[in-house]
PDB file of C-alpha atoms and ligand atoms in Angstrom:
ATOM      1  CA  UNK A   1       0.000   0.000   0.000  1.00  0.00           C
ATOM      2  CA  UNK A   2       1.332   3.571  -0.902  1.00  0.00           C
ATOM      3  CA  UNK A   3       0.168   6.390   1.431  1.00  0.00           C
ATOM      4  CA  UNK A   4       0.847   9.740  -0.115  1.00  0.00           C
ATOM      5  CA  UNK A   5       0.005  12.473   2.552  1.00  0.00           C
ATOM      6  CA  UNK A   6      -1.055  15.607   0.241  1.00  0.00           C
ATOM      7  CA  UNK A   7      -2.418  17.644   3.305  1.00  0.00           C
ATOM      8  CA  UNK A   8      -1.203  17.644   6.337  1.00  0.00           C
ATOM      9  CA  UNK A   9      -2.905  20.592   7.703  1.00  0.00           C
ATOM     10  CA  UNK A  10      -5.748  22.463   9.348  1.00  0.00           C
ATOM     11  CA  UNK A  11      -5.015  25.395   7.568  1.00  0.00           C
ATOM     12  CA  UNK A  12      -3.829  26.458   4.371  1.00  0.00           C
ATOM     13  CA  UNK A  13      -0.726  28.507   2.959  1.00  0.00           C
ATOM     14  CA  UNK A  14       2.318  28.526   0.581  1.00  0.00           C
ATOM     15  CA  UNK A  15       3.289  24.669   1.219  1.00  0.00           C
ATOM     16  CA  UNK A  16       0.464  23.746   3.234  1.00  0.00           C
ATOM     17  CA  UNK A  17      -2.431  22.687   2.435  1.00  0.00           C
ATOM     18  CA  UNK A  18      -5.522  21.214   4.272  1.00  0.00           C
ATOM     19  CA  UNK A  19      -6.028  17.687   5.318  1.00  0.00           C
ATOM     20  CA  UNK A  20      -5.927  14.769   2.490  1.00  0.00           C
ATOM     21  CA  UNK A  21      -4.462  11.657   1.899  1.00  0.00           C
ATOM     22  CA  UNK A  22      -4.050   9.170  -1.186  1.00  0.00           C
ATOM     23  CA  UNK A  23      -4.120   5.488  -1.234  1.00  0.00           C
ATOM     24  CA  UNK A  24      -2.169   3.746  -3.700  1.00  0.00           C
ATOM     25  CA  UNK A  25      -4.000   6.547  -6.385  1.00  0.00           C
ATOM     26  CA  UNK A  26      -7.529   5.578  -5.793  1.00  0.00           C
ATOM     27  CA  UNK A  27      -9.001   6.429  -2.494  1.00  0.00           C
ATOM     28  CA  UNK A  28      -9.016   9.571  -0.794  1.00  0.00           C
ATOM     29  CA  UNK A  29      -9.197   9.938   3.014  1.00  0.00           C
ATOM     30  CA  UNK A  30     -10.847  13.559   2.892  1.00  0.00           C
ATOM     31  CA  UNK A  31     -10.917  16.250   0.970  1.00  0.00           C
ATOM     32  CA  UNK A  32      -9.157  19.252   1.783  1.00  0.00           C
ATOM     33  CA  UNK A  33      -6.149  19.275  -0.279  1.00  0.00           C
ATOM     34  CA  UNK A  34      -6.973  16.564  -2.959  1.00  0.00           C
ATOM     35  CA  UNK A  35      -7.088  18.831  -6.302  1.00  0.00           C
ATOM     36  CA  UNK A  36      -4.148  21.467  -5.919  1.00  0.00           C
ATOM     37  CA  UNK A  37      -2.014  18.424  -5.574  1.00  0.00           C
ATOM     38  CA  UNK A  38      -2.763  16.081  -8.258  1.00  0.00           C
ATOM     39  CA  UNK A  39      -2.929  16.398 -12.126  1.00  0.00           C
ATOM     40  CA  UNK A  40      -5.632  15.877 -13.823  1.00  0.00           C
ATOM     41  CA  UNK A  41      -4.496  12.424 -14.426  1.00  0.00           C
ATOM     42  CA  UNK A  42      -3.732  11.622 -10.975  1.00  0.00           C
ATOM     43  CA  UNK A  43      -7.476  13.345 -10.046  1.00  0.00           C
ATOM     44  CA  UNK A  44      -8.967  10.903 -12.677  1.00  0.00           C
ATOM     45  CA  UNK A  45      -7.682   7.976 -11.086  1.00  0.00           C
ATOM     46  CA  UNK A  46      -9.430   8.201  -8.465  1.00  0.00           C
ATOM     47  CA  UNK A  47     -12.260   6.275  -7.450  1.00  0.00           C
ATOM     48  CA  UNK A  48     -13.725   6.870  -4.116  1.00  0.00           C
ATOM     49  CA  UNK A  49     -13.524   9.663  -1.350  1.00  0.00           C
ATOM     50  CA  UNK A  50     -13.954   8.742   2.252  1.00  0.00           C
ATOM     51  CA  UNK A  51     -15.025  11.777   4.245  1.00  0.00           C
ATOM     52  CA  UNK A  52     -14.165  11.626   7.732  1.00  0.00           C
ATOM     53  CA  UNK A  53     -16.706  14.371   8.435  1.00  0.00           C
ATOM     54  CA  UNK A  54     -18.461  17.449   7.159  1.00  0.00           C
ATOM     55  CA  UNK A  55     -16.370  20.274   7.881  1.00  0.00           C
ATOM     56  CA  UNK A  56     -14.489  22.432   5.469  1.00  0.00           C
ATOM     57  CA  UNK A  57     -10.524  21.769   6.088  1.00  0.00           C
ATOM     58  CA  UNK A  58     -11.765  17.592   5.178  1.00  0.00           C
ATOM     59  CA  UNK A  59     -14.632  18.525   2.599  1.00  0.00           C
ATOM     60  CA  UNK A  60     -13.896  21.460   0.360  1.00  0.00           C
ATOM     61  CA  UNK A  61     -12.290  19.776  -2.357  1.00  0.00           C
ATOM     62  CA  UNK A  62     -15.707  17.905  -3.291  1.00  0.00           C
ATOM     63  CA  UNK A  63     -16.187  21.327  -4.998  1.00  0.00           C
ATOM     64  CA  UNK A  64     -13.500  21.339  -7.244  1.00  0.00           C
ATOM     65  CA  UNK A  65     -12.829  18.107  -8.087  1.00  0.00           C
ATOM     66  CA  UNK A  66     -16.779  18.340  -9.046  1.00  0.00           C
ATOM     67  CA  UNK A  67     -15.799  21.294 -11.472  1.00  0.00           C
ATOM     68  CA  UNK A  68     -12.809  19.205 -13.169  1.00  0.00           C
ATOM     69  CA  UNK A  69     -15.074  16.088 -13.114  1.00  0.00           C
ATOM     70  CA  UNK A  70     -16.960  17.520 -16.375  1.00  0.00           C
ATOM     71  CA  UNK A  71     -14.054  16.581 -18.312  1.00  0.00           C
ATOM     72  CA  UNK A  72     -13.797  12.921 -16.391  1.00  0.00           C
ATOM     73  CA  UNK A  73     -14.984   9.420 -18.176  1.00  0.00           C
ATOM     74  CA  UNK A  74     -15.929   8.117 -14.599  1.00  0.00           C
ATOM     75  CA  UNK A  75     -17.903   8.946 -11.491  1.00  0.00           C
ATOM     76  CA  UNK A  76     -16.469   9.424  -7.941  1.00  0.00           C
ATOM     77  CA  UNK A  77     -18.227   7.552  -5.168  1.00  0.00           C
ATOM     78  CA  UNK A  78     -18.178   9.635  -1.928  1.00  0.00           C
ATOM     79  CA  UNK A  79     -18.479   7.658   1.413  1.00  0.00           C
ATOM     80  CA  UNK A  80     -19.329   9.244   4.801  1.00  0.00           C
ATOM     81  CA  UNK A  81     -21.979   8.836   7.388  1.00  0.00           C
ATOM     82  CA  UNK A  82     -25.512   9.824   6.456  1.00  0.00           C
ATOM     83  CA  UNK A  83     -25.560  13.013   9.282  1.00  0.00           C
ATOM     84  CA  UNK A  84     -22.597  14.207   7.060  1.00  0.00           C
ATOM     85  CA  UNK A  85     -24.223  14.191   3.747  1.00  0.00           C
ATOM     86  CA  UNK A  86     -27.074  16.000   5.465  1.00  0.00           C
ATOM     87  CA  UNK A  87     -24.844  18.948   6.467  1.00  0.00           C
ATOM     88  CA  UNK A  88     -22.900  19.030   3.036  1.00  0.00           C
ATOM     89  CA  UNK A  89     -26.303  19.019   0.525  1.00  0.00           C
ATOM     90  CA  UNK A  90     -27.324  22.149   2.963  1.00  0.00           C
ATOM     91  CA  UNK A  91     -24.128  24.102   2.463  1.00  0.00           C
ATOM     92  CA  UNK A  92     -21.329  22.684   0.598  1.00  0.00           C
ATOM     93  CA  UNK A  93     -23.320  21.109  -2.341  1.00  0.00           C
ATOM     94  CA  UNK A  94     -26.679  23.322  -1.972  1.00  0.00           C
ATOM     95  CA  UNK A  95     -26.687  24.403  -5.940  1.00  0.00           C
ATOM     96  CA  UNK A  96     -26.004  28.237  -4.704  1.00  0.00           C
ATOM     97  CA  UNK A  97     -22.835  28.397  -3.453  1.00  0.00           C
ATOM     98  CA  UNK A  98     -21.788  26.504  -7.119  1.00  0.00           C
ATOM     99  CA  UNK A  99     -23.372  23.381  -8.748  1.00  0.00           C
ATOM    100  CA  UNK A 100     -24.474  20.580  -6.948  1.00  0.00           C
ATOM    101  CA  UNK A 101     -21.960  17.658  -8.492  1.00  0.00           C
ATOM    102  CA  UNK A 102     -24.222  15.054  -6.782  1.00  0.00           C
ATOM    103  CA  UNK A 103     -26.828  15.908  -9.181  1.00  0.00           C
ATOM    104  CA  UNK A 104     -24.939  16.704 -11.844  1.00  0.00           C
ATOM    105  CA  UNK A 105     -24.755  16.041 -14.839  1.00  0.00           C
ATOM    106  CA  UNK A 106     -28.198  14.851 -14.383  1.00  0.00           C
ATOM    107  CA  UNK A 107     -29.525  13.560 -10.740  1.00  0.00           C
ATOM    108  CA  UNK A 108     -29.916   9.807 -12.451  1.00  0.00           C
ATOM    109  CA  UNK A 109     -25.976   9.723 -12.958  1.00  0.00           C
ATOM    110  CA  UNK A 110     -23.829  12.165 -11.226  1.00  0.00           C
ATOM    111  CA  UNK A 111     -20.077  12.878 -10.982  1.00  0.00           C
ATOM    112  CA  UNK A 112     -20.391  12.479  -7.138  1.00  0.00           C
ATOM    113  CA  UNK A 113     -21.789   9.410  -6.056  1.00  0.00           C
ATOM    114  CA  UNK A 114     -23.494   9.025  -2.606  1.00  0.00           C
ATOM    115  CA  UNK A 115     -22.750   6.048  -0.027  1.00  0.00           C
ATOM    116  CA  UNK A 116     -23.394   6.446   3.302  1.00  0.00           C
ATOM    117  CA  UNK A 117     -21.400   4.548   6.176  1.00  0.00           C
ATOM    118  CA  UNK A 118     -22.405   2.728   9.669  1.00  0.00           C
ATOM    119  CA  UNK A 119     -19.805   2.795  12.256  1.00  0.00           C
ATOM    120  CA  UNK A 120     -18.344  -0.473  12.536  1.00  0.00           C
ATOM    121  CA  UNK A 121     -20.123  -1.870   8.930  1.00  0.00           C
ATOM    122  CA  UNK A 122     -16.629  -3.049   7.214  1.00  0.00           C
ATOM    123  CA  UNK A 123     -17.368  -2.956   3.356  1.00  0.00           C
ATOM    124  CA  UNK A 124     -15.354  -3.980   0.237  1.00  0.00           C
ATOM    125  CA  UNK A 125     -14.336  -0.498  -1.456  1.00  0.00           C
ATOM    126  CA  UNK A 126     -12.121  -0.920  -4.299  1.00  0.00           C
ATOM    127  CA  UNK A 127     -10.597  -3.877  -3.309  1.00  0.00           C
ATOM    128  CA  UNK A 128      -9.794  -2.821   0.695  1.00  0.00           C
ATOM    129  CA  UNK A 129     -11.467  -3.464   3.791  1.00  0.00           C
ATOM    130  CA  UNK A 130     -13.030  -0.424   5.022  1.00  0.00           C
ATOM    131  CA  UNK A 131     -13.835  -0.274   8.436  1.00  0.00           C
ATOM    132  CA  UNK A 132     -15.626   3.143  10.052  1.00  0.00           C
ATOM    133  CA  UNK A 133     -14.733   3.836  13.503  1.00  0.00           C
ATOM    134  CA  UNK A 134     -16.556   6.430  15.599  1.00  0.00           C
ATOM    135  CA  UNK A 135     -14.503   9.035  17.155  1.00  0.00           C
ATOM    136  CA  UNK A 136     -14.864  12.005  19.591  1.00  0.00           C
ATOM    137  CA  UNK A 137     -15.061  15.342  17.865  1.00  0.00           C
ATOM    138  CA  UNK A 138     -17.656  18.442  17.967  1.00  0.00           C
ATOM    139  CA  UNK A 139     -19.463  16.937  14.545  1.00  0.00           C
ATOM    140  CA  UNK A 140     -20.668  13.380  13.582  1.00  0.00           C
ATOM    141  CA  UNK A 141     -17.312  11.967  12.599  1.00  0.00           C
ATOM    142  CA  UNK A 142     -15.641   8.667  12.176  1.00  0.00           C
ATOM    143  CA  UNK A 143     -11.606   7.144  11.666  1.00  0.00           C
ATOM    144  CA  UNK A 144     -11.248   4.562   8.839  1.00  0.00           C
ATOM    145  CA  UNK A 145      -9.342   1.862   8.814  1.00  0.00           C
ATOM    146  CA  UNK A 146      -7.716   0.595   5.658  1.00  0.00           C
ATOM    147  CA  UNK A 147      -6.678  -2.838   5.144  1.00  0.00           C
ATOM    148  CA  UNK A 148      -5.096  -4.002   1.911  1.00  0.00           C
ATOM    149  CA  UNK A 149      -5.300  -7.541   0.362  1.00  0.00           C
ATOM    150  CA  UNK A 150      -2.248  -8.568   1.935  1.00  0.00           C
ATOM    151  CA  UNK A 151      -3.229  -7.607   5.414  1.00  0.00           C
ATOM    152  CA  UNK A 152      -1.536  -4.200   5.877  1.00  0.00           C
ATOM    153  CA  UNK A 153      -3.374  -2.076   7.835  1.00  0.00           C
ATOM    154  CA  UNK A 154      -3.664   2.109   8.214  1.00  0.00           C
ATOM    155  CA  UNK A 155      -5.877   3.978  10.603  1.00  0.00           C
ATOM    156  CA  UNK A 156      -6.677   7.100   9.978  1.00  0.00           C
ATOM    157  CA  UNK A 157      -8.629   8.886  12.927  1.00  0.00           C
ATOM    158  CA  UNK A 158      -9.845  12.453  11.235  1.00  0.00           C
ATOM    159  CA  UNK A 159     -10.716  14.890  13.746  1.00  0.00           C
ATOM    160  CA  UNK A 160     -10.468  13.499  17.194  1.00  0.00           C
ATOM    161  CA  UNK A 161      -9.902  14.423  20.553  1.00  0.00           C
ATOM    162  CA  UNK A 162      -9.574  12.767  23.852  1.00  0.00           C
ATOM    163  CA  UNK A 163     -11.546   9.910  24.956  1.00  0.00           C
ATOM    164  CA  UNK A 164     -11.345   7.223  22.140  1.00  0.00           C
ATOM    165  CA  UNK A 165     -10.251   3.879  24.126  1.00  0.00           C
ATOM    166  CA  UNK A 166     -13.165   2.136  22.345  1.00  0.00           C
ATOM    167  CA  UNK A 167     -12.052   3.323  18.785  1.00  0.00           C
ATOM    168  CA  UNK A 168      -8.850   1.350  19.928  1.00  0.00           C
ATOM    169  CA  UNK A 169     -10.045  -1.953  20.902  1.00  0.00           C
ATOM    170  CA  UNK A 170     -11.904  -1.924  17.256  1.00  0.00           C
ATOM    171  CA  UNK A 171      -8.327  -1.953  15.425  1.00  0.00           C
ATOM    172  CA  UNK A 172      -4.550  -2.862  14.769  1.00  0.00           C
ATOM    173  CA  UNK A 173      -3.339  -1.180  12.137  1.00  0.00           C
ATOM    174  CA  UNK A 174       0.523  -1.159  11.476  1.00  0.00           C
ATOM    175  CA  UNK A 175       0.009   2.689  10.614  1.00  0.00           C
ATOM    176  CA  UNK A 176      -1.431   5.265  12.747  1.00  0.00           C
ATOM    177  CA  UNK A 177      -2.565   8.773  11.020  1.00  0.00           C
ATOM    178  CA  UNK A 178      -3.407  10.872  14.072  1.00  0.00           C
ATOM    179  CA  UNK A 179      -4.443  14.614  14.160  1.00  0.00           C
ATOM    180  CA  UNK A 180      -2.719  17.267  16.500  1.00  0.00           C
ATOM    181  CA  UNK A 181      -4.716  20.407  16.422  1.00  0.00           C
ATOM    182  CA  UNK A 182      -2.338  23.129  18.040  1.00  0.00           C
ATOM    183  CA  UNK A 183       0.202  23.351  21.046  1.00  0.00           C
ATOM    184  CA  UNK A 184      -0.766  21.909  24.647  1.00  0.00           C
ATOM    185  CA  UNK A 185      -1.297  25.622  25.778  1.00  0.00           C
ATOM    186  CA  UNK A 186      -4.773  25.502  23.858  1.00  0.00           C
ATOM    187  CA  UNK A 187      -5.884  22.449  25.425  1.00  0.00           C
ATOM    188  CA  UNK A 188      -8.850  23.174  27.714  1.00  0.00           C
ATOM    189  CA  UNK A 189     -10.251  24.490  24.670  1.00  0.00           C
ATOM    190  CA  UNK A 190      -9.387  21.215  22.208  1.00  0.00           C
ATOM    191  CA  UNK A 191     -11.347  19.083  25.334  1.00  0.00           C
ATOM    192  CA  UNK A 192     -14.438  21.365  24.392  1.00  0.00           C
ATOM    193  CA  UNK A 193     -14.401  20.765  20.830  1.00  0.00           C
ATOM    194  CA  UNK A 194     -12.461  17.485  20.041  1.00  0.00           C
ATOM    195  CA  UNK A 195      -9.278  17.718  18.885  1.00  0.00           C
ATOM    196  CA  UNK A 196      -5.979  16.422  20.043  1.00  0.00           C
ATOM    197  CA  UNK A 197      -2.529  18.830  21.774  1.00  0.00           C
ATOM    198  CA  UNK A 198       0.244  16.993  21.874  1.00  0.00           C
ATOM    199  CA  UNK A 199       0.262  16.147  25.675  1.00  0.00           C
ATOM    200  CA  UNK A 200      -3.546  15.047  24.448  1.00  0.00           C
ATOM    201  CA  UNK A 201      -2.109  12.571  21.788  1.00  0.00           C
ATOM    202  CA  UNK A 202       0.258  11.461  24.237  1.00  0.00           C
ATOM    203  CA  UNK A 203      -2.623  10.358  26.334  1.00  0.00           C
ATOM    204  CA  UNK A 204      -4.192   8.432  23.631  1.00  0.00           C
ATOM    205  CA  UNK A 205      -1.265   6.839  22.378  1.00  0.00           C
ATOM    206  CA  UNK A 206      -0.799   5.612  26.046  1.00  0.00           C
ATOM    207  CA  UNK A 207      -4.455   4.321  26.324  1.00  0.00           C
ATOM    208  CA  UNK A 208      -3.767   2.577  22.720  1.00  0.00           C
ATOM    209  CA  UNK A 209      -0.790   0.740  24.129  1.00  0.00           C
ATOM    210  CA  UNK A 210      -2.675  -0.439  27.244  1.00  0.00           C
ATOM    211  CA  UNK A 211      -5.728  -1.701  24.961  1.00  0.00           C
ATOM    212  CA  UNK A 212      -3.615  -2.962  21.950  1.00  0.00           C
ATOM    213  CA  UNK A 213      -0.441  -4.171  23.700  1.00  0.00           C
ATOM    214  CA  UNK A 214       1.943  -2.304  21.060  1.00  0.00           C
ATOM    215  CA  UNK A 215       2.034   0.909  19.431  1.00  0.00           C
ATOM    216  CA  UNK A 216       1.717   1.186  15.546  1.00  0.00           C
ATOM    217  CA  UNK A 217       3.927   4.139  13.329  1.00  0.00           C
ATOM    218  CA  UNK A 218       2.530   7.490  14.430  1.00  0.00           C
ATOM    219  CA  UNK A 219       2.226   9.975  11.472  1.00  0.00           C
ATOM    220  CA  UNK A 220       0.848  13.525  12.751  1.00  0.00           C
ATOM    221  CA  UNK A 221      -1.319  15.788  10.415  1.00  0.00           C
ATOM    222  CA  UNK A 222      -3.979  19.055  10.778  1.00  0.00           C
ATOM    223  CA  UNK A 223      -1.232  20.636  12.529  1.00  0.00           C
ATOM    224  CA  UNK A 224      -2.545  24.662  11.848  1.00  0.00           C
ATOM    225  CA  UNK A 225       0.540  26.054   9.974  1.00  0.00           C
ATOM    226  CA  UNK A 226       0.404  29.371  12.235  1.00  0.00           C
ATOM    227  CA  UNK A 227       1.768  26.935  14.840  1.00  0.00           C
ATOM    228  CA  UNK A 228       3.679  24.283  13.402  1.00  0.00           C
ATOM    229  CA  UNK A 229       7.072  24.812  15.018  1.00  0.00           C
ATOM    230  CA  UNK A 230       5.478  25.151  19.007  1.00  0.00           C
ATOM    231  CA  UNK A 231       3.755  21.712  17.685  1.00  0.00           C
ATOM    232  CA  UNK A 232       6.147  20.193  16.588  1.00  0.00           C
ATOM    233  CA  UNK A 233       8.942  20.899  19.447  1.00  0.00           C
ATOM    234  CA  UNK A 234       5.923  19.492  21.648  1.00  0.00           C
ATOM    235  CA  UNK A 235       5.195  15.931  19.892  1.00  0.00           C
ATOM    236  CA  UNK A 236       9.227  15.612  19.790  1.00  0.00           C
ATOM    237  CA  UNK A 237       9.245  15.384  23.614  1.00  0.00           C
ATOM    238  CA  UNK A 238       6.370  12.999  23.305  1.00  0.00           C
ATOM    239  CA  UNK A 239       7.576  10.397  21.315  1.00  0.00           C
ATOM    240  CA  UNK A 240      10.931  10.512  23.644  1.00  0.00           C
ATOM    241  CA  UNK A 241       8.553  10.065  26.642  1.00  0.00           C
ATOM    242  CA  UNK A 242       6.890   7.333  25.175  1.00  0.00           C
ATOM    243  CA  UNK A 243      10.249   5.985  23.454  1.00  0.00           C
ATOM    244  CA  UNK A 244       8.197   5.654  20.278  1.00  0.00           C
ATOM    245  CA  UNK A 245       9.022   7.274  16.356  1.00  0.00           C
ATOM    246  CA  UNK A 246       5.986  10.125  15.622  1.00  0.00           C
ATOM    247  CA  UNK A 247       6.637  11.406  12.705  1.00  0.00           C
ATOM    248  CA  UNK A 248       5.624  15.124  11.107  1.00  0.00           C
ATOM    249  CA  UNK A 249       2.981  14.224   8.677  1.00  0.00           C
ATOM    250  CA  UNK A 250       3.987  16.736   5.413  1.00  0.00           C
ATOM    251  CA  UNK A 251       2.492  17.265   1.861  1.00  0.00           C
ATOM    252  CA  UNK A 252       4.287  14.951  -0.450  1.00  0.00           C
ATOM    253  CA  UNK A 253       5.248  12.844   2.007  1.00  0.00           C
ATOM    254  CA  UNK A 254       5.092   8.965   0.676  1.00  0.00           C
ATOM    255  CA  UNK A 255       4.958   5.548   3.204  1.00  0.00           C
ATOM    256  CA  UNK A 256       4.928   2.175   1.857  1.00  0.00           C
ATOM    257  CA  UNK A 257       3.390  -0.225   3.752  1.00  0.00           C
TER     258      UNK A 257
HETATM  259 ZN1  LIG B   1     -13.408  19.003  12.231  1.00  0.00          ZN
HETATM  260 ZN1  LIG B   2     -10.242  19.559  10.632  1.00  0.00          ZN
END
């Protein structure tokens, strides 16, 4: 399995760009920074989109791969839970803001194909085992985990924060995508809203050891880029407290599994 991260952020500016990630060239894990770092080729090749949840930094790209997607041959389906789809047909793909690709080019056979998810429903998508894990964060929201045909495993939480023990004793992946939000200093407020400081990932990395007995490859995205240094100086005295490699998730970045 090839993991190419092409956002690794909350935010966006020159040489960052919000949160995506690409899967051996055919599935997406969100949406935030899918288009402005493919080709056209590379956006063609892709098959299905799985949406962690509704909000912007994860969903925004819908739009314009929608907009390229008139010159496509093939449809992209788009999986998330139903109380996402709900949220992104009101304001995302409402028809005002710009057309709605779900209906379009006609509402019989559009570029953006519907599936909803269940938490904990594993289905066949494209050839992996795709498993939806419910997570803690202010919206509906879920982690996937991708396993390949020969077994290799990712998790990829989306938005989390604190609080996820039983999202842990539902997988073992050999890869752990995690989010980190901003420095521990704004962590009262991260508890409020779900999301993850680093003293809060080092919390539930410790709570994933105790449930899974081992600790997989960390890789850390959404880090906002206003505070990437402070974050990153944090997580580094993380991983040395739990004598474990966390890496700094970064566009372009490439892991074989
Ligand atoms: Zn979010
Ligand atoms: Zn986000």
């Amino acid at each position: 399995m090839e993991i190419r991260i092409l956002g690794a952020h909350s935010g966006e500016a020159k040489g960052a760009r919000m949160t995506s990630i690409l899967i051996d060239g055919t599935i997406a894990l969100d949406a935030g920074g899918l288009t402005a770092s493919l080709s056209l080729a590379e956006q063609q090749r892709i098959r299905a989109i799985l949406l962690t949840h509704h909000h912007f930094d994860h969903s925004r790209d819908l739009v314009t791969l929608g907009a390229n997607g008139a010159f496509f041959k093939q449809p992209v389906e788009i999986f998330a839970l139903a109380e996402t789809f709900e949220i992104l047909k009101d304001c995302l793909l409402d028809g005002k803001i710009y057309a709605d690709f779900s209906k379009w080019p006609s509402k019989e056979k559009p570029f953006l194909v519907q599936k909803t998810v269940e938490p904990l429903k594993q289905q066949n998508i494209c050839g992996y085992g795709v498993l939806p894990v419910s997570v803690q964060h202010e919206v509906p929201s879920v982690g996937f985990q991708i396993t390949a045909k020969d077994g290799k495993s990712l998790f990829y939480t989306g938005d989390t924060g604190q609080g996820i023990a039983d999202c842990w004793r539902n997988i073992s992946p050999d890869l752990l995508i995690v989010e980190v939000s901003g420095p521990d200093k704004s962590q009262d407020y991260f508890n409020r809203i779900g999301h993850l400081s680093p003293e809060l990932l080092q919390k539930v990395l410790t709570e994933f050891r105790g449930v899974r007995r081992y600790l997989p490859r960390v890789v850390v995205i959404h880090i906002p880029p206003s505070h990437q240094r402070e974050v990153e100086r944090e997580i580094k005295i993380v991983a040395r407290r739990l004598q474990t490699r966390i890496d700094i998730g970064r566009e372009g970045m490439k892991i074989n599994l």
